[in-house]
XYZ file of C-alpha atoms in Angstrom:
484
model
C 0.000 0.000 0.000
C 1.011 3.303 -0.812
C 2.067 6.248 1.609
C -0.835 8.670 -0.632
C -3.543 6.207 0.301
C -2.987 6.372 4.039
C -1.796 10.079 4.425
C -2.340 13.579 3.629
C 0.340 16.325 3.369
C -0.438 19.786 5.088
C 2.185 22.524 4.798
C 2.039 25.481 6.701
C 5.239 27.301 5.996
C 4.474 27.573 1.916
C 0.714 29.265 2.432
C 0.709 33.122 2.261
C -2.141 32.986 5.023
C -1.104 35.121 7.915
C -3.365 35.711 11.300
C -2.895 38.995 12.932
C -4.714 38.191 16.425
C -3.853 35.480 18.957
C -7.446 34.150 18.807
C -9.102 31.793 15.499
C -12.969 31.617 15.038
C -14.064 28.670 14.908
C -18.101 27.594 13.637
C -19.399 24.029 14.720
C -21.826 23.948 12.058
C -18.614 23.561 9.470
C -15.874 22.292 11.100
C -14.374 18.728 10.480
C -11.089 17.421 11.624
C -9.156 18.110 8.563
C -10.323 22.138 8.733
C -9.331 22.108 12.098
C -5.702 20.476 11.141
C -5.419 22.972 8.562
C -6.165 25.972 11.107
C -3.985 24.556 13.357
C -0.992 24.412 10.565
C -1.666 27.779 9.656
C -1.590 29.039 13.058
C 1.270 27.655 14.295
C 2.959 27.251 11.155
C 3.920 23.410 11.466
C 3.707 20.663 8.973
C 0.907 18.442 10.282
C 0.202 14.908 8.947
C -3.320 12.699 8.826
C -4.081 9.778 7.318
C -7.449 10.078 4.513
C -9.392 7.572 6.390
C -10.752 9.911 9.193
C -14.104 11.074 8.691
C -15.563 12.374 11.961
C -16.041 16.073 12.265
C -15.383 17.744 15.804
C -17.770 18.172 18.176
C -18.314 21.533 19.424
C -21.301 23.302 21.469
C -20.827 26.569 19.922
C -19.608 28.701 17.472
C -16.332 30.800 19.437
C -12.964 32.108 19.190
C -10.392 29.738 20.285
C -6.817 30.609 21.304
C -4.572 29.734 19.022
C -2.258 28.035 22.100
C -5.353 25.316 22.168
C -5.794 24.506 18.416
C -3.851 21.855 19.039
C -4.975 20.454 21.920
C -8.574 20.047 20.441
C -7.314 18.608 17.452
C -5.236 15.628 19.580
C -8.753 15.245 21.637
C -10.592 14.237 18.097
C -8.060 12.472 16.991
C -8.270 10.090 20.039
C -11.955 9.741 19.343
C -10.633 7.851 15.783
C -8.113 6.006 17.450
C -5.195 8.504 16.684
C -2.222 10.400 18.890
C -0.401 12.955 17.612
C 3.790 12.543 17.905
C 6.116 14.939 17.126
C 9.047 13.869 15.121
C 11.669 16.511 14.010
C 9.203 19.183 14.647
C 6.602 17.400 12.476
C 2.998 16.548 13.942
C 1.973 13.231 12.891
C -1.102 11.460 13.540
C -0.274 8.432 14.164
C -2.184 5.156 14.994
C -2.941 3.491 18.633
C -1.931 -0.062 18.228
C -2.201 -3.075 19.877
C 0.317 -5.487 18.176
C 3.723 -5.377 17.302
C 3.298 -5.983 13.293
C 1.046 -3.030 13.155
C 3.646 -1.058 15.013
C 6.530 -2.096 12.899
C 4.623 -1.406 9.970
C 3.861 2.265 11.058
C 7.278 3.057 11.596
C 8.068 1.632 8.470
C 5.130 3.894 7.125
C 6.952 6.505 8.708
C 10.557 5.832 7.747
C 9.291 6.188 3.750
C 7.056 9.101 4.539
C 10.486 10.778 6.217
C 12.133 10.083 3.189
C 9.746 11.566 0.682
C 9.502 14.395 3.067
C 13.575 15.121 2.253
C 12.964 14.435 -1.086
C 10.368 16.786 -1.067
C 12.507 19.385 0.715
C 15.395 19.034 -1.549
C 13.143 19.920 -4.663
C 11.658 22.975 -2.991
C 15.327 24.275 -2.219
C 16.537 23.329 -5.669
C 13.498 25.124 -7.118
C 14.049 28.269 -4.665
C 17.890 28.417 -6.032
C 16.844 28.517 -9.887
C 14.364 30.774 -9.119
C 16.966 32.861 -7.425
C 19.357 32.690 -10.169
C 16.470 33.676 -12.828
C 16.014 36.771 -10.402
C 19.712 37.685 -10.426
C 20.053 37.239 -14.554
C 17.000 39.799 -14.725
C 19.282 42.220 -12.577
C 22.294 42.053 -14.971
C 22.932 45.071 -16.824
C 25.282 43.957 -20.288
C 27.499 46.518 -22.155
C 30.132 46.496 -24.937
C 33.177 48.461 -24.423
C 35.065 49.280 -28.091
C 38.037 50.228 -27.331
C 40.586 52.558 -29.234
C 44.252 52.306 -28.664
C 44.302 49.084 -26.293
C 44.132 45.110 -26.895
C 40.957 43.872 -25.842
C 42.746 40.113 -24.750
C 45.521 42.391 -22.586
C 43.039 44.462 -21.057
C 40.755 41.404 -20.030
C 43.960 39.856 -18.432
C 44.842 43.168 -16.777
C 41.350 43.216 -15.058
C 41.480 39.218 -14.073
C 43.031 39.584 -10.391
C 40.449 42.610 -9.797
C 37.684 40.514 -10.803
C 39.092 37.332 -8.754
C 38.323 39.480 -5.513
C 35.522 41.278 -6.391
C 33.114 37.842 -8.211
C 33.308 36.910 -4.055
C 30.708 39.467 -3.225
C 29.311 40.767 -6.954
C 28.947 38.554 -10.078
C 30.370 39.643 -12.863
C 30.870 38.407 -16.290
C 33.712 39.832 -18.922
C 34.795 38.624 -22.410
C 36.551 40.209 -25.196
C 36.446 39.972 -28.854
C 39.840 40.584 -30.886
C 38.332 40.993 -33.609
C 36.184 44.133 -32.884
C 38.858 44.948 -30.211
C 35.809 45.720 -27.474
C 35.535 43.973 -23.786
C 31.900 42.854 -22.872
C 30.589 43.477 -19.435
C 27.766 41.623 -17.508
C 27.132 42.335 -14.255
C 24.916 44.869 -11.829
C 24.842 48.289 -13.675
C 26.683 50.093 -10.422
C 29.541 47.507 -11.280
C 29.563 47.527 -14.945
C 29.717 51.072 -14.733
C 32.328 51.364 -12.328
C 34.466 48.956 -14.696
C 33.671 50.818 -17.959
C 35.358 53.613 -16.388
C 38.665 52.059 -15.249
C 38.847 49.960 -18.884
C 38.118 53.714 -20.617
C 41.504 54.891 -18.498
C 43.420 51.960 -19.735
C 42.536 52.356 -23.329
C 44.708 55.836 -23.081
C 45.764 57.286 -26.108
C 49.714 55.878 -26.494
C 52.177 58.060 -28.197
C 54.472 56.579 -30.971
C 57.653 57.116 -31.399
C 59.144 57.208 -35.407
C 62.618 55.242 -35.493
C 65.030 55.867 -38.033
C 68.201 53.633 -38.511
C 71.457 53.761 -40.551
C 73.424 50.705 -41.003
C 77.191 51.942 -42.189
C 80.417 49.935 -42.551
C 83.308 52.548 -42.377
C 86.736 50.947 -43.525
C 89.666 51.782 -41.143
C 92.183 51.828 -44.410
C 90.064 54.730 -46.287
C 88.945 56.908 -43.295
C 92.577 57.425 -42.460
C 93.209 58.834 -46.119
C 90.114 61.201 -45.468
C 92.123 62.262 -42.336
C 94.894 62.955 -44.567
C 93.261 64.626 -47.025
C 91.207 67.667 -45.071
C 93.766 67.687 -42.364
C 91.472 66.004 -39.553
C 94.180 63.368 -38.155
C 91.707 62.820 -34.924
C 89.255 60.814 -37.327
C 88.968 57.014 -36.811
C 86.761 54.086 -38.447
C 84.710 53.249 -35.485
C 82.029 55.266 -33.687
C 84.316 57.491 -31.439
C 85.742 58.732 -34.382
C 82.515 59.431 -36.176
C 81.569 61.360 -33.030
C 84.985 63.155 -32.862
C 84.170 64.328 -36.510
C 80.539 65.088 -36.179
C 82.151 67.673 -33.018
C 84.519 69.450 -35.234
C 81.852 69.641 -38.010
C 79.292 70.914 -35.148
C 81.884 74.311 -34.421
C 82.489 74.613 -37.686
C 80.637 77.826 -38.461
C 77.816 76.743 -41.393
C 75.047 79.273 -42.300
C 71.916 77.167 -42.513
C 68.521 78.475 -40.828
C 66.341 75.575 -39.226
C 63.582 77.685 -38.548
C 61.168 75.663 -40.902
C 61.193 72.139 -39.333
C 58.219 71.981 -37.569
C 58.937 68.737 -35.348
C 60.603 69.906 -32.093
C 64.530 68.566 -32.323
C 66.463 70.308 -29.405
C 69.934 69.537 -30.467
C 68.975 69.667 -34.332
C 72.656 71.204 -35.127
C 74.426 68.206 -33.497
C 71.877 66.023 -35.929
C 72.554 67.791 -38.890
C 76.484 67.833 -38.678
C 75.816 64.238 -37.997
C 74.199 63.722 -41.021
C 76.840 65.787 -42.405
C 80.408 63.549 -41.482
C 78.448 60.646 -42.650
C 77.908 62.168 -46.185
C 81.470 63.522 -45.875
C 82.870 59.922 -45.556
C 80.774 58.335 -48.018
C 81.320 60.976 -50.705
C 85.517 59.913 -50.345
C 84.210 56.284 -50.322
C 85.409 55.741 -47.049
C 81.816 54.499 -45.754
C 79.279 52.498 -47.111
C 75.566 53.215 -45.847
C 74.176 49.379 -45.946
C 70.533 49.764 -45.324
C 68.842 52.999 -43.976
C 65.629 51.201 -42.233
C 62.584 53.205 -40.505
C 59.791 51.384 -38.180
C 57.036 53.195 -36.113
C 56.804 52.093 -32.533
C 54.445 52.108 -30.250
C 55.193 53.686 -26.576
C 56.667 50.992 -24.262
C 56.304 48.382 -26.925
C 59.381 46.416 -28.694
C 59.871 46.772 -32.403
C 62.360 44.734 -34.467
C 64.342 45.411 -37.305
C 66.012 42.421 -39.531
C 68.348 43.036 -42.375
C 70.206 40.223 -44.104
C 69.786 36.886 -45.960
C 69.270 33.114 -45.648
C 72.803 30.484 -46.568
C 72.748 26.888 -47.188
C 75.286 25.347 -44.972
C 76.123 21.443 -45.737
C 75.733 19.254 -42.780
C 76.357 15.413 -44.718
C 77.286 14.288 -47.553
C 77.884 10.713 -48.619
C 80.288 8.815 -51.542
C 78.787 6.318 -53.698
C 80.698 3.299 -55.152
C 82.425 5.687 -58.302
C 83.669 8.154 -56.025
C 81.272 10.906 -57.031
C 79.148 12.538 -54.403
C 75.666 12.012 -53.479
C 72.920 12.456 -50.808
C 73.967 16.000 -49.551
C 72.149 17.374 -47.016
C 72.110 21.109 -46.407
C 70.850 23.356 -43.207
C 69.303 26.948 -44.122
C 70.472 29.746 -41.609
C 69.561 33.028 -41.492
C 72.722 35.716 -41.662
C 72.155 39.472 -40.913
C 71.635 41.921 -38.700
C 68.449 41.993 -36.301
C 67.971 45.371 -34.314
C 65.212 45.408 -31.237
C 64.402 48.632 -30.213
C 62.121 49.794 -27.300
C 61.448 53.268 -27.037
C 59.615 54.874 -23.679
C 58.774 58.605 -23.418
C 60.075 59.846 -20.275
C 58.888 63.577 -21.425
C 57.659 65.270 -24.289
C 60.829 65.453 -25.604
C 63.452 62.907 -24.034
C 62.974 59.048 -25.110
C 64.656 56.370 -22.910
C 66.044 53.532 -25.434
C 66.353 50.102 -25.117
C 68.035 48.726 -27.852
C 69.465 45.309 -28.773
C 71.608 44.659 -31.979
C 72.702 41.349 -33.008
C 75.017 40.162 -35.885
C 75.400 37.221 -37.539
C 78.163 36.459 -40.017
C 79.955 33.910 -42.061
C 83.697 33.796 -41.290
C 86.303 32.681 -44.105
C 87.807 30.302 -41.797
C 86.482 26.528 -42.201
C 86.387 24.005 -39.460
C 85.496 19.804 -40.812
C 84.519 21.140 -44.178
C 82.284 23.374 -42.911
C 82.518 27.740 -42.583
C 82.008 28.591 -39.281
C 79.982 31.574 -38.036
C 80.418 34.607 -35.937
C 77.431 36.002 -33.635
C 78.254 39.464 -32.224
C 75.188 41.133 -29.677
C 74.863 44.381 -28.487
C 72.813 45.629 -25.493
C 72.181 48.801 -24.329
C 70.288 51.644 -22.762
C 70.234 55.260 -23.650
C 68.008 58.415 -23.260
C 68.164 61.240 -25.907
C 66.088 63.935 -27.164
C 63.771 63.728 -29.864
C 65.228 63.782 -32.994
C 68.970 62.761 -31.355
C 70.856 59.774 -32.093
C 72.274 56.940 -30.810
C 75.556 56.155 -32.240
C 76.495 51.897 -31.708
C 79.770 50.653 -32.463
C 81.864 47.733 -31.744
C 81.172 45.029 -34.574
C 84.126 44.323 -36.650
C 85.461 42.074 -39.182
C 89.028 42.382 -40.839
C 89.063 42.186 -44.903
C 91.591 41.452 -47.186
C 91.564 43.468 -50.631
C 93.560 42.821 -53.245
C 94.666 45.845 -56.002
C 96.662 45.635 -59.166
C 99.039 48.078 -60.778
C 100.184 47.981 -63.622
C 102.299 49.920 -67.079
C 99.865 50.476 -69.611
C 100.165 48.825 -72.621
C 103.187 47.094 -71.487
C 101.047 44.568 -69.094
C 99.590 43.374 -72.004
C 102.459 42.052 -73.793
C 102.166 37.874 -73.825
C 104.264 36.482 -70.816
C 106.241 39.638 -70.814
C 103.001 41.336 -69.708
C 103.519 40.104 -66.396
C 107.002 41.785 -64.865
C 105.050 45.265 -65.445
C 102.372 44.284 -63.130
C 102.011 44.298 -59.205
C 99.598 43.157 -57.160
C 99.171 43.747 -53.315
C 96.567 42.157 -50.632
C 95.817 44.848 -48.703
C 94.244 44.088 -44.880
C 91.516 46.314 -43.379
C 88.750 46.435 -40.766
C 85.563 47.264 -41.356
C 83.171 48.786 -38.592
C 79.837 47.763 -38.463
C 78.124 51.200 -36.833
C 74.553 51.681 -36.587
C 73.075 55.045 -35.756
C 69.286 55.206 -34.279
C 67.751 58.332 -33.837
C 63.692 58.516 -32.451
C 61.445 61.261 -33.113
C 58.409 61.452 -30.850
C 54.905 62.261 -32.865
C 52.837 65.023 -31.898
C 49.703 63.900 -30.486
C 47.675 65.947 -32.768
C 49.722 65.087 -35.502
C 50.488 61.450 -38.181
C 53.529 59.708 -39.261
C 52.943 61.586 -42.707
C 53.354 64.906 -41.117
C 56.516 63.706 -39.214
C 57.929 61.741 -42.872
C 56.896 65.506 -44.575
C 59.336 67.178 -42.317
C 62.004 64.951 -41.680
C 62.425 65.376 -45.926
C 63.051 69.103 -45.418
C 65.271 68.082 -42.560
C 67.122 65.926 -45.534
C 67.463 69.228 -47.691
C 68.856 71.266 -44.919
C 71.279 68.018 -44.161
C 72.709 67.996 -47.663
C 73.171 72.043 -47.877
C 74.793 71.640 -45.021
C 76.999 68.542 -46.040
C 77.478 71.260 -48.991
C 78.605 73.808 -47.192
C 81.070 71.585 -45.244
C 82.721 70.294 -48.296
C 83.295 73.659 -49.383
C 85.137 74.825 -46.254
C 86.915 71.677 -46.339
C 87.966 72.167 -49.913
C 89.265 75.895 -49.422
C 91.514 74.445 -46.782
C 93.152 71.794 -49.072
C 93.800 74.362 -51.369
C 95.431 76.795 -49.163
C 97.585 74.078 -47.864
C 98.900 72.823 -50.961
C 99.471 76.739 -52.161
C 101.519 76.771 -49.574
């Protein structure tokens, strides 16, 4: 037999029936045991069970108000009539049977035992009910908005925000995403919270200057820098950076009549630049330096660029001899050679940019070790600050050369095995210094990289009149030494 044929559920504590007085009216005329277990459950706000069989009604002389202290009382005193007690069992009133043997005993309390376990069951539904219902309530409440964002990664500015969020989710619940694509973070949350986030992502998404990086790349040979000494009289000269910077100094005092007044980027030391600009010319117009590669990258504030100028070499790793001696099954490795130049510019000021830059060189030496030509790796590191529009002069990466040159008698040299006593040849060794010169110019924040490109070319015309200029004074003095 089934618990539902025996019993009837009554629960107080999920009625919205609320009595104000301490008193319940009750009328004899319509009153029968189960009204009066449902006044009582009200009242007192207990879960009372009674079996369906009962079908007496209660037996009252009048019609009265009853305190509600008593409800219960009366309702035990009918049961009793029916053969019934009520027991209290974890703060449950059950009616429950008067018997007079054991199996009827031991099969209410096994009644019992499966009508406590629905009753959990029960409970556990209502609570898991009560918590969806509370979580449909709370999804209601959240306020969504998308954040596009202008200068910022939407991925770096979700991680950013993670540890807030960790220690905020444990009292508000928030929800955050972000689309690369669109570059915007999505908020889900209360609106007091979105809002509050919304403004600290809005300050993170800051405009961020850029910085416009110009690079030379120059070899300067030792052998033909000398002769340029020689030539204009400037013995202090040397192939490697100092003496580019000892040149650039005499060039800077050297009075030159050129009027800068038109550049519109703001270059505080834009003399020192241009007579700069100005030995370099100087050198490579008496072929004592070569400019290799003059490379230009835009960089964001704070951010590393890179810079990679060179080429990619087969290098043999195996080969193997068949049975005729000839050579088969080679196997070859592909290496990249160059130079690669990291740069990492951060704006200090308006005008002064701290520089971190990084230059590595990779080369192919003559020398061979097991049939193989080895390779040189040369790295640079360092840290400077200059102004805008001031450069960074790096030195320090040599390799020695070996040239060879021919003289010879014309017409003589030609003569059939004669030919040969009226020519000479000689290998001549020099060293070549790898210098790279980086200078930064910091954009205006009202202004583009066009603008800054538009102005550093009239910086290029004022750099050439004023290589110009040089090479005139330069050219007066050779002449007044050889006249005398």
């Amino acid at each position: 037999m089934t618990i539902a044929k025996y019993f009837m559920l009554i629960v107080a504590v999920c009625t919205n029936f609320i009595y104000a007085s301490q008193t319940v009216y009750l009328n004899k005329d319509k009153l029968d045991i189960y009204k009066l277990a449902n006044v009582t459950s009200k009242a007192m706000d207990k879960i009372i069970l009674l079996p369906n069989d009962i079908s007496s009604k209660v037996q009252l002389s009048t019609s009265t108000y009853i305190e509600k202290s008593k409800l219960i009382n009366i309702l035990n005193a009918s049961l009793l009539q029916e053969g019934y007690q009520l027991i209290i069992k974890d703060d449950i009133y059950i009616a429950q049977k008067i018997l007079e043997s054991q199996d009827e005993n031991n099969m209410q309390v096994e009644l019992i035992k499966d009508l406590e376990d629905k009753i959990l069951d029960l409970e556990s539904k209502i609570k898991k009910k009560k918590a969806v219902k509370k979580q449909i309530q709370i999804q209601e409440k959240l306020f969504t908005d998308i954040i596009s964002l202008q200068n910022a990664k939407a991925s770096n500015i979700q991680k950013a925000l993670t540890p807030i969020l960790n220690k905020k989710k444990q009292k508000q619940k928030l929800y955050i995403s972000s689309d690369d694509e669109s570059n915007a973070i999505i908020l889900m949350g209360s609106k007091e919270y979105v809002s509050e986030l919304k403004s600290l992502i809005l300050k993170l998404d800051d405009y961020r200057a850029q910085v416009y990086v110009k690079a030379k790349i120059i070899e300067i040979s030792e052998t033909r820098t000398n002769d340029v000494g020689l030539k204009y009289g400037l013995s202090a000269i040397k192939s490697n950076q100092s003496g580019l910077m000892t040149l650039t100094s005499l060039l800077t005092t050297t009075a030159v009549p050129v009027d800068t007044s038109g550049i519109g980027l703001n270059i505080p030391s834009i003399d020192k630049g241009l007579a700069l600009g100005a030995s370099i010319n100087l050198l490579n117009l008496n072929g004592a330096l070569d400019i290799v590669s003059e490379p230009s990258i835009l960089c964001i504030n704070n951010k590393e660029s890179s810079i990679y100028i060179g080429q990619t070499k087969s290098f043999q790793t195996s080969s193997r001899l068949n049975i005729t001696g000839s050579t088969q099954d080679q196997s070859f490795v592909r290496e990249d050679i160059g130079l690669k130049l990291k740069i990492r510019p951060r704006i200090s000021n308006e005008d002064k940019v701290l520089l971190e830059i990084d230059t590595l060189l990779e080369d192919v030496r003559n020398s061979i070790t097991n049939g193989q030509p080895d390779t040189s790796k040369k790295e640079i590191k360092t840290t400077a600050i200059v102004n805008s529009g001031e450069s960074v002069i790096i030195g320090g990466l040599i390799k020695t050369t070996i040239d060879t040159t021919e003289d010879n008698v014309a017409g003589l040299s030609q003569i059939p095995l004669l030919g040969e006593l009226f020519k000479h040849e000689e290998n001549i060794k020099d060293k070549i210094n790898l210098v790279i010169v980086v200078t930064p110019y910091v954009i205006p924040k009202s202004k583009n990289l066009t603008y800054v490109q538009h102005e550093l070319s009239k910086l290029k015309i004022l750099e050439d009149k004023y290589t110009n200029n040089i090479q005139i004074q330069l050219d007066k003095g050779v002449s007044k030494i050889k006249k005398n």
